[in-house]
Amino acid sequence: MNNTDTTYGLGHDLPVDDAGYYGRFGGAYIPEILYRNVENLKEAYARYRNDPDFQREFDSLLRDYVGRPSPLYYASRLSAHYGAEIYLKREDLNHTGAHKINNAIGSVLLAKRMGKTRIIAETGAGQHGVATATVCALMGLKCVVYMGATDVARQTPNVERMKMLGAEVVPVTSGNATLKDATNEAIRDWCCNPVDTFYVIGSTVGPHPYPEMVAYFQSVISKEMKTQLQSHIGREYPDYVVACIGGGSNAAGAFYHLIDDDRVKLVAAEAAGKGVDTDMSAATIRLGREGIIHGSRTLVMQTPDGQITEPYSISAGLDYPGVGPLHAYLATSGRTEVIPVTDRGALRAAYRLTELEGIIPALESAHALGVLDMKKFSAGDVVVLNLSGRGDKDMATYLKYRDMICDND
Ligand SMILES: *Cc1c(COP(=O)(O)O)cnc(C)c1O
């Protein structure tokens, strides 16, 4: 922990300043009407993140409700296959099947402390919507989830889960009717209902303090990882941490307590879609240029005249035209190595993990696994791969492409 590291300013564990800038990236580009909301959130976050009661309640829910600590599993057959010591951080075993619940619990607890009675969220694949609806059911709060109409149609099981959990799911038909449009609609709602409503953002994106706050709620991943490595290998750090990046929250959590440790190489997998040379990609760090999206200055996929372009990935959770400002900073400063992984690379890696270890990963996590085929590790290298979620939600996609993967392998 580097709570007291003065280079980061008071109270920040991350390379961020008080205005929410990670180098050139971040900040809070918001309409005037949201200014009060964001200030109130900043104050509440600063007050409660070090509050012992808040911390106790957060920790006990992570333990008894989510099932933490998530195991750090030594994948011996995968290790033999790739010639490195590969450990999987099993976020797929969390309640609701992914890392998103960590942030949903932290955020909704904060909302309750702030006296909010209504929770709103955006969702793409539906994982963040399900996590938020789950925590709202647990805490008896009203929940409204904005979801692009296109995604509502292609993610039926998650839509049904949210409804059973008591959430209202609002299909958004503007734009391409996907995640970017759902986020715009959630921000619009927040503008109209500033007093009773708390906006739970599902990744390390949005105006300051969201990227920092969401990273903090996910930082339990690297905190546990260090303790678990100590008992597995007798030291607290691996040689590599690998994670996939959509907006960047599971990667932020997996990197968090290791960012300052230059013995550790940080590797981020972004979704190349059909390839970074095609116009069907979501490799934002590779293809994006500096711009502003959803309240933050970051790398954005855009046309030469600044129109945000529609990204593409086989994985709905990585299909976002921006990336959290922390990751834009870590990548452009050279701290992380960013590897674009194609749909095909991810599918192959998912089938390989299933075959060798009996674990069906989320399609998002399969992009992190795809890095194992693209990067050469040395024998003895300790690689921790953050397995951000489980693959149940992706079964239809996996079965659809099964023949293509098996024929050419
Ligand atoms: C949402 C999601 C992601 C992508 O979001 P990040 O904020 O980049 O972590 C990755 N994996 C799973 C399983 C997800 O549900």
Short mmCIF file of C-alpha atoms and ligand atoms in Angstrom, two decimals:
data_model
loop_
_atom_site.label_atom_id
_atom_site.label_comp_id
_atom_site.label_asym_id
_atom_site.label_seq_id
_atom_site.Cartn_x
_atom_site.Cartn_y
_atom_site.Cartn_z
CA MET A 1 0.00 0.00 0.00
CA ASN A 2 1.21 3.48 -0.68
CA ASN A 3 -1.45 5.54 1.05
CA THR A 4 1.20 7.89 2.31
CA ASP A 5 3.14 8.19 -0.92
CA THR A 6 3.34 11.94 -1.33
CA THR A 7 3.94 11.78 -5.08
CA TYR A 8 0.30 10.89 -5.51
CA GLY A 9 -1.08 13.64 -3.33
CA LEU A 10 -3.15 13.15 -0.25
CA GLY A 11 -5.17 9.97 -0.09
CA HIS A 12 -4.55 8.66 -3.60
CA ASP A 13 -3.09 5.20 -4.16
CA LEU A 14 -2.96 5.78 -7.90
CA PRO A 15 -0.93 8.19 -10.04
CA VAL A 16 -3.77 10.72 -10.05
CA ASP A 17 -3.91 14.32 -8.86
CA ASP A 18 -6.68 16.01 -6.89
CA ALA A 19 -8.47 17.09 -10.06
CA GLY A 20 -8.57 13.50 -11.27
CA TYR A 21 -5.80 13.69 -13.88
CA TYR A 22 -3.60 10.74 -14.71
CA GLY A 23 -0.98 12.63 -16.69
CA ARG A 24 -3.00 14.32 -19.47
CA PHE A 25 -5.95 11.97 -19.03
CA GLY A 26 -8.99 12.05 -16.79
CA GLY A 27 -10.57 15.13 -15.20
CA ALA A 28 -14.29 15.84 -14.98
CA TYR A 29 -15.84 17.21 -18.17
CA ILE A 30 -19.42 17.56 -17.04
CA PRO A 31 -22.36 19.85 -17.68
CA GLU A 32 -22.87 22.58 -15.09
CA ILE A 33 -26.00 20.84 -13.81
CA LEU A 34 -23.96 17.84 -12.60
CA TYR A 35 -21.35 19.87 -10.78
CA ARG A 36 -23.01 19.58 -7.34
CA ASN A 37 -23.59 15.82 -7.75
CA VAL A 38 -19.98 15.20 -8.58
CA GLU A 39 -18.74 17.41 -5.73
CA ASN A 40 -21.00 15.60 -3.27
CA LEU A 41 -19.75 12.26 -4.52
CA LYS A 42 -16.12 13.36 -4.16
CA GLU A 43 -16.73 14.46 -0.59
CA ALA A 44 -18.58 11.28 0.33
CA TYR A 45 -15.95 9.05 -1.25
CA ALA A 46 -13.12 10.88 0.51
CA ARG A 47 -14.98 10.64 3.81
CA TYR A 48 -16.09 7.02 3.71
CA ARG A 49 -13.24 5.20 2.01
CA ASN A 50 -11.22 5.43 5.22
CA ASP A 51 -14.18 5.16 7.56
CA PRO A 52 -13.84 2.03 9.73
CA ASP A 53 -17.60 1.27 9.73
CA PHE A 54 -17.82 1.56 5.97
CA GLN A 55 -14.73 -0.56 5.54
CA ARG A 56 -16.07 -3.23 7.91
CA GLU A 57 -19.39 -3.47 6.12
CA PHE A 58 -17.69 -3.58 2.70
CA ASP A 59 -15.22 -6.25 3.80
CA SER A 60 -17.84 -8.44 5.42
CA LEU A 61 -20.09 -8.35 2.33
CA LEU A 62 -17.12 -9.14 0.08
CA ARG A 63 -16.37 -12.12 2.29
CA ASP A 64 -19.79 -13.55 3.10
CA TYR A 65 -21.92 -12.40 0.17
CA VAL A 66 -19.47 -12.36 -2.75
CA GLY A 67 -17.38 -15.27 -1.46
CA ARG A 68 -14.00 -13.55 -1.20
CA PRO A 69 -11.12 -14.01 -1.19
CA SER A 70 -11.40 -15.43 -4.69
CA PRO A 71 -8.90 -18.29 -5.06
CA LEU A 72 -5.53 -17.89 -6.75
CA TYR A 73 -5.39 -21.14 -8.65
CA TYR A 74 -2.18 -22.67 -10.02
CA ALA A 75 -3.20 -23.92 -13.47
CA SER A 76 -0.74 -26.78 -13.91
CA ARG A 77 -1.85 -28.08 -17.29
CA LEU A 78 -2.08 -24.59 -18.73
CA SER A 79 1.38 -23.89 -17.29
CA ALA A 80 2.82 -27.01 -18.90
CA HIS A 81 1.27 -26.03 -22.21
CA TYR A 82 2.70 -22.51 -22.24
CA GLY A 83 5.97 -23.15 -20.40
CA ALA A 84 5.44 -20.63 -17.59
CA GLU A 85 3.98 -20.75 -14.08
CA ILE A 86 0.42 -19.59 -14.64
CA TYR A 87 -1.93 -18.66 -11.82
CA LEU A 88 -5.55 -17.70 -12.35
CA LYS A 89 -7.17 -15.12 -10.07
CA ARG A 90 -10.65 -16.60 -9.94
CA GLU A 91 -13.01 -13.59 -10.14
CA ASP A 92 -15.27 -15.93 -12.11
CA LEU A 93 -16.17 -17.60 -8.82
CA ASN A 94 -17.68 -14.46 -7.30
CA HIS A 95 -21.44 -14.24 -6.73
CA THR A 96 -23.01 -13.18 -10.07
CA GLY A 97 -19.99 -14.54 -11.93
CA ALA A 98 -17.58 -11.66 -12.41
CA HIS A 99 -15.57 -8.92 -10.71
CA LYS A 100 -18.31 -6.31 -11.22
CA ILE A 101 -20.01 -7.14 -7.92
CA ASN A 102 -17.02 -5.76 -5.98
CA ASN A 103 -17.64 -2.28 -7.31
CA ALA A 104 -21.43 -2.59 -7.14
CA ILE A 105 -21.25 -3.33 -3.42
CA GLY A 106 -18.81 -0.51 -2.68
CA SER A 107 -20.81 1.99 -4.73
CA VAL A 108 -24.25 1.08 -3.37
CA LEU A 109 -22.92 1.14 0.21
CA LEU A 110 -21.67 4.64 -0.49
CA ALA A 111 -25.04 5.60 -1.99
CA LYS A 112 -26.78 4.46 1.18
CA ARG A 113 -24.40 6.46 3.36
CA MET A 114 -25.25 9.49 1.20
CA GLY A 115 -28.97 8.94 1.83
CA LYS A 116 -29.78 8.05 -1.79
CA THR A 117 -32.87 5.93 -2.42
CA ARG A 118 -32.68 5.32 -6.14
CA ILE A 119 -29.83 3.68 -8.04
CA ILE A 120 -29.23 3.98 -11.77
CA ALA A 121 -26.70 2.12 -13.89
CA GLU A 122 -25.75 1.58 -17.53
CA THR A 123 -24.95 -1.85 -18.86
CA GLY A 124 -23.64 -3.39 -22.08
CA ALA A 125 -23.56 -7.17 -21.81
CA GLY A 126 -25.69 -6.92 -18.70
CA GLN A 127 -23.05 -8.02 -16.18
CA HIS A 128 -22.85 -4.64 -14.45
CA GLY A 129 -26.64 -4.34 -14.58
CA VAL A 130 -27.02 -7.73 -12.93
CA ALA A 131 -24.42 -6.90 -10.27
CA THR A 132 -26.09 -3.58 -9.48
CA ALA A 133 -29.61 -5.06 -9.47
CA THR A 134 -28.34 -7.78 -7.14
CA VAL A 135 -26.93 -5.34 -4.61
CA CYS A 136 -30.06 -3.17 -4.82
CA ALA A 137 -32.20 -6.22 -4.00
CA LEU A 138 -29.89 -6.98 -1.11
CA MET A 139 -30.20 -3.45 0.25
CA GLY A 140 -33.81 -2.74 -0.65
CA LEU A 141 -33.14 0.12 -3.06
CA LYS A 142 -34.94 1.01 -6.27
CA CYS A 143 -32.86 0.18 -9.36
CA VAL A 144 -33.11 1.42 -12.95
CA VAL A 145 -30.75 0.00 -15.57
CA TYR A 146 -30.22 1.65 -18.97
CA MET A 147 -29.35 -0.77 -21.71
CA GLY A 148 -29.06 -0.31 -25.48
CA ALA A 149 -32.00 -1.91 -27.30
CA THR A 150 -29.53 -3.92 -29.42
CA ASP A 151 -27.98 -5.33 -26.26
CA VAL A 152 -31.40 -6.01 -24.69
CA ALA A 153 -32.15 -8.20 -27.68
CA ARG A 154 -28.86 -10.13 -27.64
CA GLN A 155 -28.40 -10.55 -23.87
CA THR A 156 -31.77 -12.01 -22.91
CA PRO A 157 -30.65 -14.11 -19.93
CA ASN A 158 -29.12 -11.10 -18.17
CA VAL A 159 -32.16 -8.96 -18.92
CA GLU A 160 -34.33 -11.62 -17.30
CA ARG A 161 -32.04 -11.83 -14.29
CA MET A 162 -32.23 -8.06 -13.77
CA LYS A 163 -36.02 -8.16 -13.97
CA MET A 164 -36.29 -11.02 -11.50
CA LEU A 165 -34.02 -9.06 -9.18
CA GLY A 166 -36.57 -6.25 -9.28
CA ALA A 167 -34.76 -3.77 -11.52
CA GLU A 168 -36.46 -1.74 -14.20
CA VAL A 169 -34.59 -2.25 -17.49
CA VAL A 170 -34.93 0.71 -19.87
CA PRO A 171 -34.08 -0.08 -23.51
CA VAL A 172 -32.25 2.82 -25.18
CA THR A 173 -32.89 3.29 -28.89
CA SER A 174 -30.69 6.31 -29.69
CA GLY A 175 -27.47 5.95 -31.71
CA ASN A 176 -26.50 2.34 -32.30
CA ALA A 177 -28.51 1.37 -29.23
CA THR A 178 -25.49 -0.09 -27.42
CA LEU A 179 -23.40 0.73 -24.34
CA LYS A 180 -22.29 4.25 -25.32
CA ASP A 181 -25.93 5.25 -25.84
CA ALA A 182 -27.05 3.61 -22.59
CA THR A 183 -24.36 5.60 -20.76
CA ASN A 184 -25.57 8.86 -22.31
CA GLU A 185 -29.09 8.06 -21.14
CA ALA A 186 -27.95 7.24 -17.59
CA ILE A 187 -26.08 10.56 -17.41
CA ARG A 188 -29.24 12.32 -18.62
CA ASP A 189 -31.26 10.65 -15.86
CA TRP A 190 -28.68 11.69 -13.28
CA CYS A 191 -28.94 15.30 -14.44
CA CYS A 192 -32.74 15.20 -13.95
CA ASN A 193 -32.70 13.47 -10.56
CA PRO A 194 -29.76 14.90 -8.70
CA VAL A 195 -31.16 14.63 -5.17
CA ASP A 196 -32.37 11.07 -4.63
CA THR A 197 -30.37 9.25 -7.33
CA PHE A 198 -26.90 7.68 -7.26
CA TYR A 199 -25.27 6.68 -10.54
CA VAL A 200 -23.28 3.45 -10.24
CA ILE A 201 -20.77 3.37 -13.12
CA GLY A 202 -19.61 -0.12 -14.09
CA SER A 203 -15.98 0.56 -14.94
CA THR A 204 -13.05 2.90 -14.36
CA VAL A 205 -14.55 5.50 -16.68
CA GLY A 206 -16.61 8.68 -16.30
CA PRO A 207 -15.75 11.95 -14.58
CA HIS A 208 -13.44 12.11 -11.55
CA PRO A 209 -13.79 10.59 -8.94
CA TYR A 210 -15.37 7.55 -10.66
CA PRO A 211 -12.22 6.08 -12.24
CA GLU A 212 -10.33 6.33 -8.97
CA MET A 213 -13.27 5.14 -6.86
CA VAL A 214 -14.11 2.12 -9.02
CA ALA A 215 -10.41 1.15 -9.13
CA TYR A 216 -10.33 1.38 -5.36
CA PHE A 217 -13.39 -0.88 -4.96
CA GLN A 218 -11.71 -3.39 -7.28
CA SER A 219 -8.30 -3.12 -5.63
CA VAL A 220 -9.17 -6.01 -3.34
CA ILE A 221 -8.12 -8.21 -6.30
CA SER A 222 -4.42 -7.28 -6.16
CA LYS A 223 -4.49 -7.00 -2.39
CA GLU A 224 -5.54 -10.63 -2.09
CA MET A 225 -3.23 -11.64 -4.93
CA LYS A 226 -0.16 -10.46 -3.03
CA THR A 227 -1.03 -12.43 0.11
CA GLN A 228 -1.91 -15.50 -1.95
CA LEU A 229 1.34 -15.35 -3.95
CA GLN A 230 3.26 -15.17 -0.71
CA SER A 231 1.81 -18.51 0.35
CA HIS A 232 2.10 -20.10 -3.12
CA ILE A 233 5.60 -19.01 -4.12
CA GLY A 234 7.08 -17.29 -1.09
CA ARG A 235 7.04 -13.78 -2.54
CA GLU A 236 4.36 -11.15 -2.86
CA TYR A 237 4.83 -10.26 -6.50
CA PRO A 238 4.58 -12.11 -9.80
CA ASP A 239 6.66 -11.44 -12.91
CA TYR A 240 3.56 -10.61 -14.94
CA VAL A 241 -0.04 -9.64 -14.34
CA VAL A 242 -2.31 -10.05 -17.35
CA ALA A 243 -5.86 -8.67 -17.57
CA CYS A 244 -8.35 -7.69 -20.25
CA ILE A 245 -9.49 -4.10 -20.66
CA GLY A 246 -12.93 -2.84 -21.58
CA GLY A 247 -13.25 0.31 -19.51
CA GLY A 248 -10.50 -1.07 -17.34
CA SER A 249 -11.92 -1.98 -13.93
CA ASN A 250 -10.79 -5.59 -13.56
CA ALA A 251 -7.34 -4.64 -14.86
CA ALA A 252 -7.20 -1.65 -12.50
CA GLY A 253 -8.04 -3.94 -9.57
CA ALA A 254 -5.49 -6.55 -10.63
CA PHE A 255 -2.73 -3.94 -11.17
CA TYR A 256 -3.58 -1.56 -8.31
CA HIS A 257 -1.12 -2.58 -5.58
CA LEU A 258 1.60 -3.47 -8.08
CA ILE A 259 1.70 -0.35 -10.25
CA ASP A 260 4.64 1.05 -8.29
CA ASP A 261 6.54 -2.24 -8.26
CA ASP A 262 8.76 -2.23 -11.33
CA ARG A 263 9.69 -5.88 -10.84
CA VAL A 264 6.18 -6.62 -12.14
CA LYS A 265 5.30 -6.35 -15.82
CA LEU A 266 1.71 -5.32 -16.43
CA VAL A 267 0.04 -6.59 -19.58
CA ALA A 268 -3.37 -5.46 -20.80
CA ALA A 269 -5.35 -7.24 -23.50
CA GLU A 270 -7.75 -5.14 -25.52
CA ALA A 271 -10.27 -6.40 -28.02
CA ALA A 272 -8.95 -6.32 -31.58
CA GLY A 273 -12.25 -7.64 -32.96
CA LYS A 274 -11.60 -8.81 -36.52
CA GLY A 275 -8.17 -7.15 -36.41
CA VAL A 276 -6.69 -3.71 -35.75
CA ASP A 277 -6.30 -3.19 -39.52
CA THR A 278 -10.01 -3.69 -40.15
CA ASP A 279 -12.81 -1.29 -39.32
CA MET A 280 -14.27 -3.83 -36.92
CA SER A 281 -12.23 -3.43 -33.76
CA ALA A 282 -12.48 -2.19 -30.18
CA ALA A 283 -8.72 -1.77 -29.64
CA THR A 284 -9.11 1.71 -28.18
CA ILE A 285 -5.55 2.16 -26.90
CA ARG A 286 -4.05 1.12 -30.23
CA LEU A 287 -6.51 2.94 -32.46
CA GLY A 288 -7.87 5.79 -30.34
CA ARG A 289 -6.85 9.42 -30.22
CA GLU A 290 -7.14 11.85 -27.35
CA GLY A 291 -10.67 13.08 -26.87
CA ILE A 292 -13.47 13.36 -24.36
CA ILE A 293 -16.05 10.70 -23.68
CA HIS A 294 -18.50 10.39 -20.81
CA GLY A 295 -16.90 13.10 -18.72
CA SER A 296 -13.26 12.19 -19.05
CA ARG A 297 -10.31 13.00 -21.33
CA THR A 298 -8.89 9.76 -22.62
CA LEU A 299 -8.15 7.76 -25.74
CA VAL A 300 -11.27 7.53 -27.88
CA MET A 301 -11.98 5.75 -31.14
CA GLN A 302 -13.07 8.54 -33.46
CA THR A 303 -13.22 9.69 -37.05
CA PRO A 304 -10.69 12.30 -38.28
CA ASP A 305 -13.27 15.01 -37.51
CA GLY A 306 -13.88 13.78 -33.96
CA GLN A 307 -17.09 11.73 -34.26
CA ILE A 308 -16.97 8.79 -31.87
CA THR A 309 -16.92 5.62 -33.95
CA GLU A 310 -18.82 2.45 -33.20
CA PRO A 311 -16.46 -0.19 -31.85
CA TYR A 312 -16.77 -3.89 -32.56
CA SER A 313 -15.83 -6.95 -30.52
CA ILE A 314 -17.28 -10.43 -30.21
CA SER A 315 -17.35 -9.67 -26.49
CA ALA A 316 -20.07 -7.23 -25.43
CA GLY A 317 -18.12 -6.33 -22.27
CA LEU A 318 -15.13 -5.02 -24.24
CA ASP A 319 -17.13 -3.26 -26.93
CA TYR A 320 -16.55 0.34 -25.78
CA PRO A 321 -15.03 3.22 -27.81
CA GLY A 322 -13.16 4.69 -24.81
CA VAL A 323 -10.92 3.40 -22.04
CA GLY A 324 -10.43 4.52 -18.45
CA PRO A 325 -7.95 7.42 -18.08
CA LEU A 326 -5.72 5.37 -15.77
CA HIS A 327 -5.10 2.89 -18.57
CA ALA A 328 -4.59 5.60 -21.20
CA TYR A 329 -1.91 6.97 -18.89
CA LEU A 330 -0.28 3.64 -17.99
CA ALA A 331 -0.15 2.63 -21.66
CA THR A 332 1.18 5.90 -23.07
CA SER A 333 3.78 6.17 -20.32
CA GLY A 334 5.00 2.65 -21.08
CA ARG A 335 4.05 1.14 -17.71
CA THR A 336 1.71 -1.37 -19.33
CA GLU A 337 2.18 -3.37 -22.46
CA VAL A 338 -1.07 -3.43 -24.41
CA ILE A 339 -1.75 -6.38 -26.69
CA PRO A 340 -4.75 -6.43 -29.03
CA VAL A 341 -6.34 -9.89 -29.15
CA THR A 342 -8.72 -10.79 -31.95
CA ASP A 343 -12.12 -12.49 -31.64
CA ARG A 344 -10.51 -15.59 -33.00
CA GLY A 345 -7.57 -15.45 -30.59
CA ALA A 346 -9.95 -15.10 -27.68
CA LEU A 347 -12.19 -17.97 -28.82
CA ARG A 348 -9.21 -20.30 -29.25
CA ALA A 349 -7.86 -19.38 -25.83
CA ALA A 350 -11.28 -20.00 -24.25
CA TYR A 351 -11.48 -23.47 -25.78
CA ARG A 352 -7.93 -24.20 -24.64
CA LEU A 353 -8.63 -23.22 -21.02
CA THR A 354 -11.78 -25.31 -21.05
CA GLU A 355 -9.96 -28.31 -22.48
CA LEU A 356 -6.94 -28.13 -20.17
CA GLU A 357 -8.45 -26.89 -16.92
CA GLY A 358 -12.21 -27.46 -17.07
CA ILE A 359 -12.96 -23.75 -16.73
CA ILE A 360 -15.18 -21.95 -19.25
CA PRO A 361 -14.13 -18.30 -19.11
CA ALA A 362 -16.14 -15.20 -19.98
CA LEU A 363 -15.39 -14.02 -23.52
CA GLU A 364 -13.88 -10.88 -22.03
CA SER A 365 -11.46 -12.87 -19.88
CA ALA A 366 -10.68 -15.03 -22.93
CA HIS A 367 -8.93 -11.98 -24.42
CA ALA A 368 -6.52 -11.96 -21.48
CA LEU A 369 -5.97 -15.68 -22.05
CA GLY A 370 -5.24 -14.93 -25.71
CA VAL A 371 -2.10 -13.09 -24.58
CA LEU A 372 -0.60 -16.46 -23.62
CA ASP A 373 -0.48 -17.40 -27.32
CA MET A 374 1.08 -14.11 -28.36
CA LYS A 375 3.73 -13.44 -25.77
CA LYS A 376 6.82 -15.52 -25.09
CA PHE A 377 7.41 -16.20 -21.40
CA SER A 378 10.53 -17.77 -19.92
CA ALA A 379 10.41 -21.02 -17.98
CA GLY A 380 9.85 -20.15 -14.35
CA ASP A 381 8.12 -16.81 -15.06
CA VAL A 382 5.21 -16.37 -12.66
CA VAL A 383 2.19 -15.07 -14.56
CA VAL A 384 -1.03 -14.11 -12.79
CA LEU A 385 -3.94 -13.90 -15.16
CA ASN A 386 -7.07 -12.19 -13.91
CA LEU A 387 -9.97 -14.43 -14.88
CA SER A 388 -12.55 -11.65 -14.68
CA GLY A 389 -15.69 -13.75 -15.22
CA ARG A 390 -17.29 -17.05 -16.08
CA GLY A 391 -18.58 -18.04 -19.49
CA ASP A 392 -22.16 -19.13 -18.88
CA LYS A 393 -23.49 -15.96 -20.48
CA ASP A 394 -21.40 -16.65 -23.60
CA MET A 395 -22.43 -20.22 -24.34
CA ALA A 396 -24.41 -19.33 -27.46
CA THR A 397 -21.39 -17.56 -28.95
CA TYR A 398 -18.99 -20.35 -28.01
CA LEU A 399 -21.20 -23.00 -29.61
CA LYS A 400 -21.75 -20.91 -32.72
CA TYR A 401 -18.01 -20.70 -33.42
CA ARG A 402 -17.02 -24.12 -32.18
CA ASP A 403 -16.45 -25.72 -35.59
CA MET A 404 -14.41 -22.81 -36.86
CA ILE A 405 -12.07 -23.03 -33.85
CA CYS A 406 -11.72 -26.80 -33.82
CA ASP A 407 -11.24 -27.19 -37.61
CA ASN A 408 -8.25 -24.89 -37.75
CA ASP A 409 -6.50 -25.66 -34.53
C1 LIG B 1 -17.56 -6.03 -17.89
C2 LIG B 1 -16.55 -7.09 -17.96
C3 LIG B 1 -15.22 -6.82 -18.38
C4 LIG B 1 -14.79 -5.50 -18.90
O1 LIG B 1 -14.86 -4.44 -18.00
P1 LIG B 1 -13.61 -3.85 -17.27
O2 LIG B 1 -14.15 -2.66 -16.56
O3 LIG B 1 -12.59 -3.50 -18.29
O4 LIG B 1 -13.12 -4.88 -16.33
C5 LIG B 1 -14.30 -7.85 -18.35
N1 LIG B 1 -14.65 -9.10 -17.94
C6 LIG B 1 -15.90 -9.39 -17.54
C7 LIG B 1 -16.21 -10.78 -17.12
C8 LIG B 1 -16.89 -8.40 -17.53
O5 LIG B 1 -18.13 -8.71 -17.14
#
